Short mmCIF file of C-alpha atoms and ligand atoms in Angstrom, two decimals:
data_model
loop_
_atom_site.label_atom_id
_atom_site.label_comp_id
_atom_site.label_asym_id
_atom_site.label_seq_id
_atom_site.Cartn_x
_atom_site.Cartn_y
_atom_site.Cartn_z
CA UNK A 893 -134.35 -41.78 -111.51
CA UNK A 894 -130.80 -42.88 -112.36
CA UNK A 895 -130.20 -46.63 -112.39
CA UNK A 896 -126.70 -46.32 -113.85
CA UNK A 897 -124.91 -43.62 -111.85
CA UNK A 898 -124.03 -42.06 -115.20
CA UNK A 899 -124.46 -38.37 -116.05
CA UNK A 900 -122.96 -35.94 -118.54
CA UNK A 901 -122.42 -33.50 -115.65
CA UNK A 902 -118.73 -32.87 -115.08
CA UNK A 903 -116.97 -30.58 -112.60
CA UNK A 904 -113.47 -29.51 -113.63
CA UNK A 905 -111.16 -26.88 -112.09
CA UNK A 906 -111.76 -24.39 -114.93
CA UNK A 907 -115.22 -25.40 -116.23
CA UNK A 908 -118.35 -27.33 -115.40
CA UNK A 909 -121.23 -28.92 -117.27
CA UNK A 910 -124.32 -29.33 -115.12
CA UNK A 911 -126.92 -31.43 -116.93
CA UNK A 912 -130.58 -31.25 -115.85
CA UNK A 913 -130.49 -34.74 -114.28
CA UNK A 914 -128.05 -33.40 -111.64
CA UNK A 915 -130.10 -30.41 -110.50
CA UNK A 916 -130.88 -30.28 -106.79
CA UNK A 917 -133.56 -27.96 -105.42
CA UNK A 918 -133.49 -25.84 -102.30
CA UNK A 919 -134.91 -22.48 -101.19
CA UNK A 920 -133.55 -18.96 -100.81
CA UNK A 921 -134.44 -16.45 -98.07
CA UNK A 922 -137.37 -14.17 -98.88
CA UNK A 923 -138.67 -16.13 -101.89
CA UNK A 924 -142.12 -17.60 -101.31
CA UNK A 925 -143.73 -20.58 -103.09
CA UNK A 926 -140.42 -20.87 -104.96
CA UNK A 927 -137.79 -23.59 -105.17
CA UNK A 928 -134.31 -22.61 -106.33
CA UNK A 929 -131.54 -24.59 -107.98
CA UNK A 930 -128.16 -22.95 -107.51
CA UNK A 931 -126.18 -23.82 -110.61
CA UNK A 932 -123.03 -21.68 -110.54
CA UNK A 933 -121.69 -20.03 -107.40
CA UNK A 934 -118.60 -18.61 -105.67
CA UNK A 935 -118.35 -22.02 -103.95
CA UNK A 936 -117.00 -23.43 -107.23
CA UNK A 937 -114.68 -20.49 -107.88
CA UNK A 938 -117.05 -18.27 -109.88
CA UNK A 939 -117.40 -14.55 -109.12
CA UNK A 940 -121.16 -14.61 -109.72
CA UNK A 941 -124.15 -16.80 -109.01
CA UNK A 942 -126.51 -18.36 -111.55
CA UNK A 943 -129.67 -20.12 -110.44
CA UNK A 944 -133.15 -21.19 -111.44
CA UNK A 945 -136.12 -19.85 -109.50
CA UNK A 946 -139.03 -22.26 -109.96
CA UNK A 947 -142.02 -20.23 -108.90
CA UNK A 948 -145.48 -21.66 -108.24
CA UNK A 949 -148.47 -19.53 -109.24
CA UNK A 950 -148.59 -16.78 -106.56
CA UNK A 951 -144.89 -17.17 -105.70
CA UNK A 952 -142.84 -14.03 -105.01
CA UNK A 953 -139.18 -13.06 -105.11
CA UNK A 954 -136.91 -12.21 -102.21
CA UNK A 955 -134.44 -9.31 -102.38
CA UNK A 956 -131.00 -9.70 -103.91
CA UNK A 957 -128.21 -9.44 -101.30
CA UNK A 958 -126.98 -5.90 -100.55
CA UNK A 959 -124.76 -4.40 -103.25
CA UNK A 960 -125.61 -7.18 -105.71
CA UNK A 961 -126.98 -6.67 -109.23
CA UNK A 962 -129.65 -9.10 -110.40
CA UNK A 963 -130.55 -10.13 -113.96
CA UNK A 964 -133.66 -12.24 -114.60
CA UNK A 965 -134.70 -14.06 -117.78
CA UNK A 966 -138.07 -15.79 -118.06
CA UNK A 967 -137.57 -19.34 -119.38
CA UNK A 968 -141.23 -20.40 -119.04
CA UNK A 969 -144.52 -19.13 -117.65
CA UNK A 970 -145.67 -15.64 -116.81
CA UNK A 971 -145.54 -13.08 -114.04
CA UNK A 972 -145.25 -9.45 -113.04
CA UNK A 973 -142.26 -7.29 -112.24
CA UNK A 974 -142.97 -4.35 -109.94
CA UNK A 975 -140.53 -1.51 -109.32
CA UNK A 976 -141.93 1.26 -107.12
CA UNK A 977 -145.39 2.10 -108.46
CA UNK A 978 -144.73 0.64 -111.92
CA UNK A 979 -145.63 -2.92 -112.85
CA UNK A 980 -145.02 -4.77 -116.11
CA UNK A 981 -145.89 -8.20 -117.46
CA UNK A 982 -143.26 -10.93 -117.78
CA UNK A 983 -143.63 -13.61 -120.44
CA UNK A 984 -141.21 -16.25 -121.76
CA UNK A 985 -138.25 -14.32 -123.20
CA UNK A 986 -138.69 -11.25 -120.97
CA UNK A 987 -135.64 -10.05 -119.11
CA UNK A 988 -134.74 -7.37 -116.56
CA UNK A 989 -131.57 -5.97 -115.05
CA UNK A 990 -131.95 -4.64 -111.51
CA UNK A 991 -129.04 -2.55 -110.21
CA UNK A 992 -127.86 -3.20 -106.64
CA UNK A 993 -130.40 -2.37 -103.94
CA UNK A 994 -133.29 -1.71 -106.38
CA UNK A 995 -136.51 -2.39 -104.47
CA UNK A 996 -138.51 -4.73 -106.69
CA UNK A 997 -140.93 -7.61 -106.61
CA UNK A 998 -141.34 -10.50 -109.04
CA UNK A 999 -144.55 -12.48 -108.75
CA UNK A 1000 -145.74 -15.48 -110.74
CA UNK A 1001 -149.20 -15.14 -112.28
CA UNK A 1002 -148.73 -18.68 -113.67
CA UNK A 1003 -146.07 -21.22 -112.80
CA UNK A 1004 -142.87 -19.44 -113.90
CA UNK A 1005 -139.27 -20.56 -114.37
CA UNK A 1006 -136.67 -17.81 -114.07
CA UNK A 1007 -132.97 -17.91 -114.83
CA UNK A 1008 -131.24 -15.51 -112.42
CA UNK A 1009 -127.71 -14.11 -112.49
CA UNK A 1010 -126.39 -12.17 -109.49
CA UNK A 1011 -123.06 -10.43 -109.05
CA UNK A 1012 -121.66 -8.01 -106.43
CA UNK A 1013 -121.49 -4.71 -108.33
CA UNK A 1014 -117.93 -3.56 -108.99
CA UNK A 1015 -118.15 0.23 -108.55
CA UNK A 1016 -115.54 2.42 -110.26
CA UNK A 1017 -114.90 6.10 -109.34
CA UNK A 1018 -116.28 8.40 -112.01
CA UNK A 1019 -118.42 5.72 -113.70
CA UNK A 1020 -122.17 6.36 -113.30
CA UNK A 1021 -124.12 3.52 -111.67
CA UNK A 1022 -126.15 1.22 -113.93
CA UNK A 1023 -129.85 1.79 -114.56
CA UNK A 1024 -132.81 -0.59 -114.66
CA UNK A 1025 -133.16 -2.34 -118.03
CA UNK A 1026 -136.33 -4.18 -119.01
CA UNK A 1027 -136.90 -5.89 -122.34
CA UNK A 1028 -137.93 -8.91 -124.35
CA UNK A 1029 -135.54 -10.98 -126.43
CA UNK A 1030 -137.95 -10.78 -129.41
CA UNK A 1031 -137.35 -7.02 -129.62
CA UNK A 1032 -133.55 -7.26 -129.64
CA UNK A 1033 -131.87 -7.18 -133.04
CA UNK A 1034 -129.63 -10.15 -133.82
CA UNK A 1035 -126.34 -9.30 -135.50
CA UNK A 1036 -123.88 -11.65 -137.24
CA UNK A 1037 -121.03 -12.46 -134.84
CA UNK A 1038 -117.78 -11.25 -136.43
CA UNK A 1039 -119.64 -11.14 -139.76
CA UNK A 1040 -120.89 -14.77 -139.64
CA UNK A 1041 -124.63 -15.05 -140.47
CA UNK A 1042 -124.71 -18.59 -139.02
CA UNK A 1043 -123.81 -17.25 -135.56
CA UNK A 1044 -126.24 -14.50 -134.54
CA UNK A 1045 -125.79 -12.52 -131.33
CA UNK A 1046 -128.37 -10.59 -129.32
CA UNK A 1047 -126.84 -8.22 -126.76
CA UNK A 1048 -129.37 -7.60 -123.99
CA UNK A 1049 -127.58 -4.94 -121.90
CA UNK A 1050 -125.96 -1.61 -122.81
CA UNK A 1051 -122.29 -1.98 -123.69
CA UNK A 1052 -121.02 0.77 -121.38
CA UNK A 1053 -118.79 0.73 -118.26
CA UNK A 1054 -121.76 1.36 -115.94
CA UNK A 1055 -122.59 -2.32 -116.52
CA UNK A 1056 -119.96 -4.72 -115.20
CA UNK A 1057 -121.38 -7.74 -117.01
CA UNK A 1058 -123.03 -8.61 -120.31
CA UNK A 1059 -125.89 -11.01 -120.98
CA UNK A 1060 -126.14 -12.18 -124.58
CA UNK A 1061 -128.12 -14.76 -126.54
CA UNK A 1062 -126.24 -16.67 -129.22
CA UNK A 1063 -128.08 -18.49 -132.01
CA UNK A 1064 -126.23 -20.91 -134.30
CA UNK A 1065 -127.49 -22.49 -137.49
CA UNK A 1066 -126.82 -26.25 -137.70
CA UNK A 1067 -123.12 -26.55 -138.56
CA UNK A 1068 -122.45 -23.02 -137.28
CA UNK A 1069 -119.44 -22.64 -135.00
CA UNK A 1070 -117.66 -20.16 -132.78
CA UNK A 1071 -115.20 -18.78 -135.34
CA UNK A 1072 -112.11 -19.67 -133.32
CA UNK A 1073 -111.11 -21.23 -130.00
CA UNK A 1074 -111.58 -18.34 -127.57
CA UNK A 1075 -109.26 -17.87 -124.59
CA UNK A 1076 -110.18 -14.81 -122.52
CA UNK A 1077 -110.06 -13.24 -119.08
CA UNK A 1078 -113.86 -13.04 -118.76
CA UNK A 1079 -115.78 -15.93 -117.22
CA UNK A 1080 -119.07 -17.34 -118.53
CA UNK A 1081 -122.26 -18.80 -117.15
CA UNK A 1082 -124.59 -20.35 -119.77
CA UNK A 1083 -127.94 -21.97 -120.20
CA UNK A 1084 -128.76 -23.90 -123.38
CA UNK A 1085 -132.21 -22.80 -124.50
CA UNK A 1086 -132.64 -24.88 -127.66
CA UNK A 1087 -130.92 -27.40 -129.90
CA UNK A 1088 -127.68 -29.21 -129.26
CA UNK A 1089 -124.07 -29.43 -130.31
CA UNK A 1090 -120.55 -30.07 -129.10
CA UNK A 1091 -118.79 -27.71 -126.69
CA UNK A 1092 -115.04 -27.75 -126.32
CA UNK A 1093 -113.94 -26.58 -122.89
CA UNK A 1094 -110.28 -26.68 -122.03
CA UNK A 1095 -109.00 -30.02 -123.44
CA UNK A 1096 -112.40 -31.79 -123.34
CA UNK A 1097 -115.33 -32.03 -125.75
CA UNK A 1098 -118.92 -32.36 -124.47
CA UNK A 1099 -122.23 -33.13 -126.19
CA UNK A 1100 -124.56 -30.42 -124.87
CA UNK A 1101 -128.21 -29.54 -125.38
CA UNK A 1102 -131.34 -27.83 -124.11
CA UNK A 1103 -131.38 -27.39 -120.33
CA UNK A 1104 -127.62 -27.78 -119.85
CA UNK A 1105 -125.76 -25.24 -117.75
CA UNK A 1106 -122.09 -24.44 -118.32
CA UNK A 1107 -119.54 -22.53 -116.27
CA UNK A 1108 -116.23 -21.43 -117.78
CA UNK A 1109 -113.55 -19.86 -115.60
CA UNK A 1110 -111.31 -17.09 -116.96
CA UNK A 1111 -108.96 -18.42 -119.65
CA UNK A 1112 -110.91 -21.66 -120.21
CA UNK A 1113 -110.37 -22.44 -123.92
CA UNK A 1114 -113.81 -22.60 -125.58
CA UNK A 1115 -115.33 -23.53 -128.93
CA UNK A 1116 -118.77 -24.70 -130.08
CA UNK A 1117 -120.27 -26.40 -133.11
CA UNK A 1118 -124.05 -26.67 -133.51
CA UNK A 1119 -125.49 -30.04 -134.54
CA UNK A 1120 -128.95 -31.26 -135.56
CA UNK A 1121 -131.42 -29.78 -138.04
CA UNK A 1122 -132.71 -26.83 -136.05
CA UNK A 1123 -130.89 -23.79 -134.63
CA UNK A 1124 -129.16 -23.99 -131.25
CA UNK A 1125 -129.45 -21.14 -128.78
CA UNK A 1126 -127.84 -20.29 -125.48
CA UNK A 1127 -128.02 -17.33 -123.11
CA UNK A 1128 -124.79 -16.41 -121.35
CA UNK A 1129 -123.17 -14.16 -118.78
CA UNK A 1130 -119.78 -12.51 -119.29
CA UNK A 1131 -118.05 -10.07 -116.90
CA UNK A 1132 -117.08 -6.93 -118.78
CA UNK A 1133 -115.65 -3.41 -118.67
CA UNK A 1134 -113.35 -3.78 -115.65
CA UNK A 1135 -109.56 -3.69 -115.32
CA UNK A 1136 -108.57 -7.19 -114.13
CA UNK A 1137 -105.69 -5.74 -112.10
CA UNK A 1138 -108.17 -4.31 -109.60
CA UNK A 1139 -111.14 -6.67 -109.99
CA UNK A 1140 -112.67 -8.43 -106.98
O1 UGY B 827 -118.83 -13.40 -125.90
C1 UGY B 827 -118.15 -14.43 -125.87
O2 UGY B 827 -117.08 -14.49 -125.25
C2 UGY B 827 -118.67 -15.66 -126.61
N1 UGY B 827 -118.28 -15.55 -128.00
N2 UGY B 827 -118.21 -16.88 -126.01
C3 UGY B 827 -118.88 -18.06 -126.11
O3 UGY B 827 -119.98 -18.10 -126.70
N3 UGY B 827 -118.33 -19.12 -125.56
MN1 MN B 828 -116.39 -16.50 -124.74
#
């Protein structure tokens, strides 16, 4: 309950911070026993959608819209992912990439919180379509970002043109920073998983922490410094491998 009307959430033309106190729940077609919070969407100028699916025990997913790739990351809880006759367990830290029109079902065996990214797949002549990817963040090797051991990056999807976006997890030691102020054509959708710090977006600086969601439009200047005594981590989306001259 807010008695002050104050929030850290801020909506700007080229970026947004959406703090947990601003989240509003709704539902999506096909999902059962599941509330969704749409965080980032084309309605704000993004070319992808990022949402939470808050599944009760026994809840089940609906299909992604036609032609849309779906990436899921398990924030909390447990469930099952079924594709055809194969089923696998989902635990906190599990992730899956489902290419457009992949018949699949996600069910919650316990209450489960999913982070979902969806994007219309940008097909390119001569580039093979993407394949299903299933994994767990614990099994992905972290590598120093541009040689900096205080900024470790886990790359969850293959870095090939069949995939038109990347999902990475960044971990910063306290005091660790992005090595320079990035300005790039790709856009970002983020969820802070742990810790806190200060994010520069465009000409503004924000204190950010666990549970915060961030959108950055193409060319939004960005920089981060991790604060506190424990590592900070965020998972993020980045469109990749497409010529911007012909992008949607
Ligand atoms: O991959 C990236 O662009 C990343 N270094 N950006 C970010 O964390 N803001
Ligand atoms: Mn970036």
